[in-house]
Amino acid sequence: MEIVLSGIRPTGNLHLGNYYGAVTSFVKLQEAYKCFFFIADWHSLTTHPTPENIQNSARTILSEYLACGLDPEKSTIYVQSDVPEVIELYLYLNMNAYLGELERVTSFKEKARKQPDNVNAGLLTYPTLMAADILIHRSHKVPVGKDQEQNMEMARKFARRFNMMYNTDLFPEPQNFSLAGQGGIKIPGLDGSGKMGKSEGNCIYLCDEPSVIRKKVMKAVTDAGPQAMNSEKPEVIQNLFTLLDVVSTKDTYDYFNEKWNDCTLRYGDLKKQLAEDIIKATDPIRERIKEYAGNTDLLQSIAKAGAEKARESAAATLKEVRKTIGFKVY
Ligand code: TRP
């Protein structure tokens, strides 16, 4: 069975865009692939977060993904820093990663510009660590966004280089895995800016309390109202209908759509209904997030079991790598 691996940067909370997009696809992928999902907490060290910061964000992210339906019985869900095998592979890969090519990576150049006082070696070798994450399980497919394509190219290059150097086919070349057609839906922002995204500051988070959700939805950008019968919806209005289509019943959607078409739609009514339906759709997830986040023992036992599975897979690869490089295997 093909292996799919995804690394999750432990920053921030999941929002509706994440949930109906990538996370829904991940949940589905669990049925068809051997999946590894991990929290990339070593990567976050490149920017020097505090210890509390690291602990809390790993806990939050784990709770939220579990609440959304990542299933530790079906997938291997783990925290990167629980799998030391990754660092050993990182070391080997770094021996054949060259300063020039690492310096040319766009995200390195950007980070170096943004934090000129902290251009550390970890930042420079971020792509080798990411390659180690991927290659340690000999992954075939990696779902990544556009911003990670260059890192994926590096991972393929490092895999090829290792294979060539030692005349082996130990590492498959990991492919970018497009999640288009995997059941995800693109969720628009409520500010008319198109996509819902953290950097756009227009998110409804899964952990938002109902009162917060109501406030955010009521503030959604609209226009002066329908001007002609059966007219096409401008983007800001279409966005509201897109959301309605995701969280409401068909009857509700049709009801407001008809009102749009005969020019009697009042946006306030639509927003009120939309807010309630978002709350209803996300209620069970919100509850489960709280359950997980409040149950440290459970989280710990899930992380521990995940780490054991991940280490078993990682150790099998590392054994081959060591043998290939020439280290003794006892
Ligand atoms: N670099 C990825 C990001 O910023 C996170 C990540 C780390 C990752 N290791 C990975 C993603 C391995 C996929 C595979 O989002």
GROMACS .gro file of C-alpha atoms and ligand atoms in nm:
model
  345
    1MET     CA    1   0.000   0.000   0.000
    2GLU     CA    2   0.125   0.346  -0.085
    3ILE     CA    3   0.248   0.559   0.201
    4VAL     CA    4   0.116   0.910   0.254
    5LEU     CA    5   0.286   1.140   0.499
    6SER     CA    6   0.196   1.485   0.615
    7GLY     CA    7   0.381   1.714   0.851
    8ILE     CA    8   0.182   1.965   1.048
    9ARG     CA    9   0.346   2.287   1.156
   10PRO     CA   10   0.231   2.350   1.512
   11THR     CA   11   0.108   2.703   1.468
   12GLY     CA   12  -0.235   2.829   1.557
   13ASN     CA   13  -0.574   2.661   1.562
   14LEU     CA   14  -0.768   2.490   1.289
   15HIS     CA   15  -1.027   2.700   1.110
   16LEU     CA   16  -1.321   2.609   0.888
   17GLY     CA   17  -1.100   2.639   0.581
   18ASN     CA   18  -0.856   2.381   0.720
   19TYR     CA   19  -1.135   2.155   0.835
   20TYR     CA   20  -1.344   2.140   0.517
   21GLY     CA   21  -1.027   2.146   0.306
   22ALA     CA   22  -0.717   1.945   0.391
   23VAL     CA   23  -0.835   1.787   0.715
   24THR     CA   24  -1.148   1.634   0.561
   25SER     CA   25  -0.925   1.495   0.286
   26PHE     CA   26  -0.681   1.351   0.543
   27VAL     CA   27  -0.967   1.177   0.721
   28LYS     CA   28  -1.067   1.017   0.392
   29LEU     CA   29  -0.712   0.924   0.291
   30GLN     CA   30  -0.687   0.710   0.602
   31GLU     CA   31  -0.913   0.454   0.433
   32ALA     CA   32  -0.706   0.416   0.118
   33TYR     CA   33  -0.343   0.465   0.220
   34LYS     CA   34  -0.099   0.388   0.493
   35CYS     CA   35  -0.093   0.732   0.652
   36PHE     CA   36   0.157   0.905   0.875
   37PHE     CA   37   0.062   1.237   1.031
   38PHE     CA   38   0.304   1.412   1.259
   39ILE     CA   39   0.346   1.738   1.441
   40ALA     CA   40   0.664   1.906   1.320
   41ASP     CA   41   0.781   2.046   1.652
   42TRP     CA   42   1.153   2.029   1.571
   43HIS     CA   43   1.093   2.254   1.276
   44SER     CA   44   0.944   2.516   1.503
   45LEU     CA   45   1.280   2.545   1.684
   46THR     CA   46   1.423   2.727   1.383
   47THR     CA   47   1.248   3.035   1.517
   48HIS     CA   48   1.320   2.982   1.892
   49PRO     CA   49   0.979   2.946   2.058
   50THR     CA   50   0.955   2.905   2.437
   51PRO     CA   51   0.916   2.560   2.599
   52GLU     CA   52   0.555   2.636   2.705
   53ASN     CA   53   0.488   2.746   2.357
   54ILE     CA   54   0.607   2.418   2.209
   55GLN     CA   55   0.419   2.200   2.458
   56ASN     CA   56   0.093   2.385   2.434
   57SER     CA   57   0.085   2.408   2.061
   58ALA     CA   58   0.160   2.037   2.015
   59ARG     CA   59  -0.119   1.954   2.257
   60THR     CA   60  -0.364   2.187   2.088
   61ILE     CA   61  -0.287   2.062   1.740
   62LEU     CA   62  -0.311   1.699   1.845
   63SER     CA   63  -0.648   1.758   2.017
   64GLU     CA   64  -0.788   1.937   1.717
   65TYR     CA   65  -0.680   1.684   1.456
   66LEU     CA   66  -0.810   1.396   1.665
   67ALA     CA   67  -1.137   1.581   1.716
   68CYS     CA   68  -1.168   1.621   1.338
   69GLY     CA   69  -1.139   1.249   1.281
   70LEU     CA   70  -0.774   1.155   1.241
   71ASP     CA   71  -0.785   0.808   1.383
   72PRO     CA   72  -0.488   0.658   1.570
   73GLU     CA   73  -0.620   0.310   1.488
   74LYS     CA   74  -0.607   0.376   1.114
   75SER     CA   75  -0.309   0.610   1.088
   76THR     CA   76   0.020   0.664   1.261
   77ILE     CA   77  -0.017   0.995   1.443
   78TYR     CA   78   0.290   1.115   1.627
   79VAL     CA   79   0.502   1.402   1.744
   80GLN     CA   80   0.823   1.445   1.545
   81SER     CA   81   1.041   1.492   1.854
   82ASP     CA   82   0.932   1.148   1.981
   83VAL     CA   83   1.111   0.981   1.689
   84PRO     CA   84   1.488   1.026   1.726
   85GLU     CA   85   1.554   0.810   1.418
   86VAL     CA   86   1.461   1.115   1.212
   87ILE     CA   87   1.762   1.309   1.338
   88GLU     CA   88   2.004   1.036   1.248
   89LEU     CA   89   1.875   1.034   0.893
   90TYR     CA   90   1.890   1.415   0.896
   91LEU     CA   91   2.260   1.388   0.981
   92TYR     CA   92   2.330   1.150   0.692
   93LEU     CA   93   2.134   1.362   0.446
   94ASN     CA   94   2.317   1.674   0.563
   95MET     CA   95   2.649   1.516   0.467
   96ASN     CA   96   2.535   1.534   0.107
   97ALA     CA   97   2.343   1.861   0.118
   98TYR     CA   98   2.541   2.153  -0.017
   99LEU     CA   99   2.561   2.505   0.115
  100GLY     CA  100   2.491   2.656  -0.225
  101GLU     CA  101   2.168   2.470  -0.288
  102LEU     CA  102   2.042   2.523   0.066
  103GLU     CA  103   2.113   2.896   0.046
  104ARG     CA  104   1.915   2.920  -0.276
  105VAL     CA  105   1.589   2.796  -0.116
  106THR     CA  106   1.337   3.080  -0.127
  107SER     CA  107   1.192   3.024   0.218
  108PHE     CA  108   1.545   3.031   0.366
  109LYS     CA  109   1.620   3.358   0.194
  110GLU     CA  110   1.293   3.505   0.320
  111LYS     CA  111   1.347   3.390   0.678
  112ALA     CA  112   1.706   3.515   0.670
  113ARG     CA  113   1.578   3.853   0.563
  114LYS     CA  114   1.307   3.857   0.829
  115GLN     CA  115   1.531   3.745   1.118
  116PRO     CA  116   1.879   3.869   1.022
  117ASP     CA  117   2.007   3.819   1.379
  118ASN     CA  118   1.910   3.453   1.382
  119VAL     CA  119   2.020   3.296   1.055
  120ASN     CA  120   2.101   2.963   1.217
  121ALA     CA  121   2.211   2.632   1.068
  122GLY     CA  122   1.873   2.478   1.152
  123LEU     CA  123   1.707   2.733   0.931
  124LEU     CA  124   1.951   2.659   0.653
  125THR     CA  125   1.897   2.283   0.681
  126TYR     CA  126   1.519   2.300   0.719
  127PRO     CA  127   1.481   2.119   0.384
  128THR     CA  128   1.706   1.832   0.495
  129LEU     CA  129   1.504   1.785   0.814
  130MET     CA  130   1.186   1.785   0.609
  131ALA     CA  131   1.341   1.534   0.368
  132ALA     CA  132   1.435   1.315   0.667
  133ASP     CA  133   1.073   1.332   0.792
  134ILE     CA  134   0.954   1.207   0.457
  135LEU     CA  135   1.225   0.955   0.371
  136ILE     CA  136   1.236   0.793   0.716
  137HIS     CA  137   0.909   0.613   0.629
  138ARG     CA  138   0.998   0.582   0.260
  139SER     CA  139   0.685   0.783   0.183
  140HIS     CA  140   0.541   0.796  -0.168
  141LYS     CA  141   0.302   1.086  -0.146
  142VAL     CA  142   0.311   1.410   0.051
  143PRO     CA  143   0.017   1.649   0.049
  144VAL     CA  144   0.169   1.998   0.056
  145GLY     CA  145   0.069   2.347  -0.043
  146LYS     CA  146   0.239   2.560  -0.306
  147ASP     CA  147   0.474   2.711  -0.047
  148GLN     CA  148   0.630   2.368   0.014
  149GLU     CA  149   0.702   2.271  -0.345
  150GLN     CA  150   1.064   2.375  -0.332
  151ASN     CA  151   1.116   2.173  -0.013
  152MET     CA  152   0.961   1.874  -0.190
  153GLU     CA  153   1.201   1.917  -0.480
  154MET     CA  154   1.488   1.913  -0.233
  155ALA     CA  155   1.352   1.596  -0.071
  156ARG     CA  156   1.342   1.426  -0.411
  157LYS     CA  157   1.691   1.548  -0.489
  158PHE     CA  158   1.827   1.414  -0.158
  159ALA     CA  159   1.654   1.080  -0.214
  160ARG     CA  160   1.794   1.051  -0.566
  161ARG     CA  161   2.138   1.156  -0.453
  162PHE     CA  162   2.145   0.892  -0.180
  163ASN     CA  163   2.020   0.623  -0.416
  164MET     CA  164   2.278   0.717  -0.683
  165MET     CA  165   2.563   0.748  -0.440
  166TYR     CA  166   2.511   0.405  -0.290
  167ASN     CA  167   2.366   0.244  -0.599
  168THR     CA  168   2.044   0.147  -0.427
  169ASP     CA  169   1.672   0.209  -0.467
  170LEU     CA  170   1.610   0.238  -0.096
  171PHE     CA  171   1.421   0.566  -0.116
  172PRO     CA  172   1.121   0.620  -0.341
  173GLU     CA  173   1.107   0.975  -0.477
  174PRO     CA  174   0.827   1.136  -0.279
  175GLN     CA  175   0.563   1.302  -0.495
  176ASN     CA  176   0.354   1.610  -0.423
  177PHE     CA  177   0.005   1.483  -0.356
  178SER     CA  178  -0.269   1.710  -0.476
  179LEU     CA  179  -0.573   1.696  -0.250
  180ALA     CA  180  -0.799   1.816  -0.530
  181GLY     CA  181  -1.068   1.554  -0.571
  182GLN     CA  182  -1.012   1.414  -0.222
  183GLY     CA  183  -1.336   1.549  -0.081
  184GLY     CA  184  -1.210   1.884   0.041
  185ILE     CA  185  -1.391   2.210  -0.027
  186LYS     CA  186  -1.237   2.554  -0.056
  187ILE     CA  187  -1.392   2.776   0.209
  188PRO     CA  188  -1.412   3.150   0.139
  189GLY     CA  189  -1.336   3.419   0.394
  190LEU     CA  190  -1.612   3.637   0.534
  191ASP     CA  191  -1.438   3.958   0.437
  192GLY     CA  192  -1.476   3.913   0.064
  193SER     CA  193  -1.107   3.843   0.025
  194GLY     CA  194  -1.157   3.498  -0.124
  195LYS     CA  195  -0.997   3.222   0.077
  196MET     CA  196  -1.032   3.172   0.452
  197GLY     CA  197  -0.678   3.180   0.591
  198LYS     CA  198  -0.485   3.258   0.904
  199SER     CA  199  -0.272   3.525   0.742
  200GLU     CA  200  -0.584   3.687   0.598
  201GLY     CA  201  -0.719   3.725   0.953
  202ASN     CA  202  -1.069   3.625   0.843
  203CYS     CA  203  -1.105   3.287   1.009
  204ILE     CA  204  -1.374   3.114   1.205
  205TYR     CA  205  -1.187   2.868   1.425
  206LEU     CA  206  -1.321   2.528   1.523
  207CYS     CA  207  -1.256   2.621   1.886
  208ASP     CA  208  -1.445   2.953   1.860
  209GLU     CA  209  -1.734   2.969   2.105
  210PRO     CA  210  -2.082   3.012   1.952
  211SER     CA  211  -2.096   3.377   2.063
  212VAL     CA  212  -1.772   3.446   1.877
  213ILE     CA  213  -1.897   3.267   1.568
  214ARG     CA  214  -2.218   3.474   1.570
  215LYS     CA  215  -2.020   3.796   1.597
  216LYS     CA  216  -1.785   3.703   1.314
  217VAL     CA  217  -2.065   3.597   1.081
  218MET     CA  218  -2.272   3.908   1.150
  219LYS     CA  219  -1.971   4.118   1.051
  220ALA     CA  220  -1.935   3.946   0.713
  221VAL     CA  221  -1.898   4.189   0.424
  222THR     CA  222  -2.207   4.226   0.203
  223ASP     CA  223  -2.337   4.479  -0.047
  224ALA     CA  224  -2.648   4.692  -0.101
  225GLY     CA  225  -2.866   4.390  -0.173
  226PRO     CA  226  -3.006   4.222  -0.485
  227GLN     CA  227  -3.083   4.477  -0.755
  228ALA     CA  228  -3.252   4.271  -1.024
  229MET     CA  229  -3.446   3.946  -1.035
  230ASN     CA  230  -3.236   3.631  -1.089
  231SER     CA  231  -2.910   3.821  -1.114
  232GLU     CA  232  -2.570   3.666  -1.070
  233LYS     CA  233  -2.433   3.695  -0.716
  234PRO     CA  234  -2.132   3.919  -0.659
  235GLU     CA  235  -1.838   3.741  -0.494
  236VAL     CA  236  -1.903   3.860  -0.137
  237ILE     CA  237  -2.258   3.724  -0.153
  238GLN     CA  238  -2.160   3.408  -0.335
  239ASN     CA  239  -1.917   3.346  -0.048
  240LEU     CA  240  -2.202   3.342   0.202
  241PHE     CA  241  -2.396   3.102  -0.016
  242THR     CA  242  -2.093   2.878  -0.053
  243LEU     CA  243  -2.072   2.851   0.324
  244LEU     CA  244  -2.445   2.794   0.349
  245ASP     CA  245  -2.411   2.514   0.097
  246VAL     CA  246  -2.152   2.346   0.321
  247VAL     CA  247  -2.316   2.376   0.663
  248SER     CA  248  -2.693   2.413   0.603
  249THR     CA  249  -2.964   2.186   0.470
  250LYS     CA  250  -3.064   2.202   0.105
  251ASP     CA  251  -3.400   2.351   0.206
  252THR     CA  252  -3.231   2.636   0.387
  253TYR     CA  253  -3.003   2.701   0.094
  254ASP     CA  254  -3.294   2.698  -0.152
  255TYR     CA  255  -3.499   2.925   0.071
  256PHE     CA  256  -3.236   3.199   0.075
  257ASN     CA  257  -3.149   3.144  -0.288
  258GLU     CA  258  -3.510   3.206  -0.386
  259LYS     CA  259  -3.513   3.519  -0.175
  260TRP     CA  260  -3.204   3.637  -0.360
  261ASN     CA  261  -3.365   3.561  -0.692
  262ASP     CA  262  -3.684   3.755  -0.619
  263CYS     CA  263  -3.493   4.041  -0.454
  264THR     CA  264  -3.643   3.999  -0.107
  265LEU     CA  265  -3.331   3.870   0.064
  266ARG     CA  266  -3.230   4.040   0.388
  267TYR     CA  267  -2.867   3.969   0.461
  268GLY     CA  268  -2.925   3.988   0.836
  269ASP     CA  269  -3.160   3.690   0.821
  270LEU     CA  270  -2.919   3.492   0.608
  271LYS     CA  271  -2.628   3.565   0.842
  272LYS     CA  272  -2.826   3.465   1.150
  273GLN     CA  273  -2.916   3.133   0.995
  274LEU     CA  274  -2.564   3.081   0.865
  275ALA     CA  275  -2.416   3.144   1.211
  276GLU     CA  276  -2.652   2.893   1.373
  277ASP     CA  277  -2.577   2.631   1.108
  278ILE     CA  278  -2.201   2.679   1.142
  279ILE     CA  279  -2.239   2.638   1.517
  280LYS     CA  280  -2.447   2.323   1.468
  281ALA     CA  281  -2.205   2.173   1.217
  282THR     CA  282  -1.902   2.234   1.436
  283ASP     CA  283  -2.058   2.163   1.776
  284PRO     CA  284  -1.951   1.798   1.799
  285ILE     CA  285  -1.596   1.890   1.696
  286ARG     CA  286  -1.581   2.170   1.951
  287GLU     CA  287  -1.695   1.927   2.218
  288ARG     CA  288  -1.437   1.668   2.120
  289ILE     CA  289  -1.157   1.928   2.114
  290LYS     CA  290  -1.243   2.016   2.472
  291GLU     CA  291  -1.254   1.651   2.572
  292TYR     CA  292  -0.911   1.577   2.427
  293ALA     CA  293  -0.750   1.900   2.541
  294GLY     CA  294  -0.874   1.839   2.895
  295ASN     CA  295  -0.753   1.480   2.909
  296THR     CA  296  -0.374   1.487   2.928
  297ASP     CA  297  -0.352   1.115   3.006
  298LEU     CA  298  -0.544   1.023   2.694
  299LEU     CA  299  -0.339   1.256   2.474
  300GLN     CA  300  -0.021   1.116   2.620
  301SER     CA  301  -0.121   0.758   2.560
  302ILE     CA  302  -0.221   0.837   2.200
  303ALA     CA  303   0.108   1.018   2.138
  304LYS     CA  304   0.302   0.734   2.296
  305ALA     CA  305   0.133   0.465   2.090
  306GLY     CA  306   0.184   0.676   1.777
  307ALA     CA  307   0.551   0.723   1.856
  308GLU     CA  308   0.596   0.348   1.896
  309LYS     CA  309   0.445   0.276   1.558
  310ALA     CA  310   0.643   0.556   1.394
  311ARG     CA  311   0.968   0.443   1.553
  312GLU     CA  312   0.918   0.089   1.432
  313SER     CA  313   0.880   0.207   1.075
  314ALA     CA  314   1.167   0.456   1.113
  315ALA     CA  315   1.400   0.198   1.265
  316ALA     CA  316   1.342  -0.039   0.974
  317THR     CA  317   1.450   0.231   0.728
  318LEU     CA  318   1.743   0.339   0.940
  319LYS     CA  319   1.870  -0.016   0.961
  320GLU     CA  320   1.886  -0.029   0.581
  321VAL     CA  321   2.045   0.314   0.564
  322ARG     CA  322   2.317   0.222   0.813
  323LYS     CA  323   2.391  -0.100   0.631
  324THR     CA  324   2.407   0.086   0.300
  325ILE     CA  325   2.640   0.354   0.431
  326GLY     CA  326   2.868   0.094   0.583
  327PHE     CA  327   2.797   0.111   0.952
  328LYS     CA  328   2.776  -0.217   1.129
  329VAL     CA  329   2.433  -0.341   1.216
  330TYR     CA  330   2.434  -0.546   1.531
  331TRP     N1  331   0.741   2.246   0.618
  331TRP     C1  332   0.603   2.210   0.639
  331TRP     C2  333   0.521   2.339   0.656
  331TRP     O1  334   0.578   2.442   0.684
  331TRP     C3  335   0.586   2.124   0.761
  331TRP     C4  336   0.662   1.996   0.745
  331TRP     C5  337   0.772   1.957   0.813
  331TRP     C6  338   0.630   1.891   0.655
  331TRP     N2  339   0.813   1.833   0.773
  331TRP     C7  340   0.728   1.791   0.676
  331TRP     C8  341   0.530   1.873   0.560
  331TRP     C9  342   0.727   1.674   0.601
  331TRP    C10  343   0.529   1.756   0.486
  331TRP    C11  344   0.626   1.658   0.506
  331TRP     O2  345   0.402   2.335   0.643
   0.00000   0.00000   0.00000
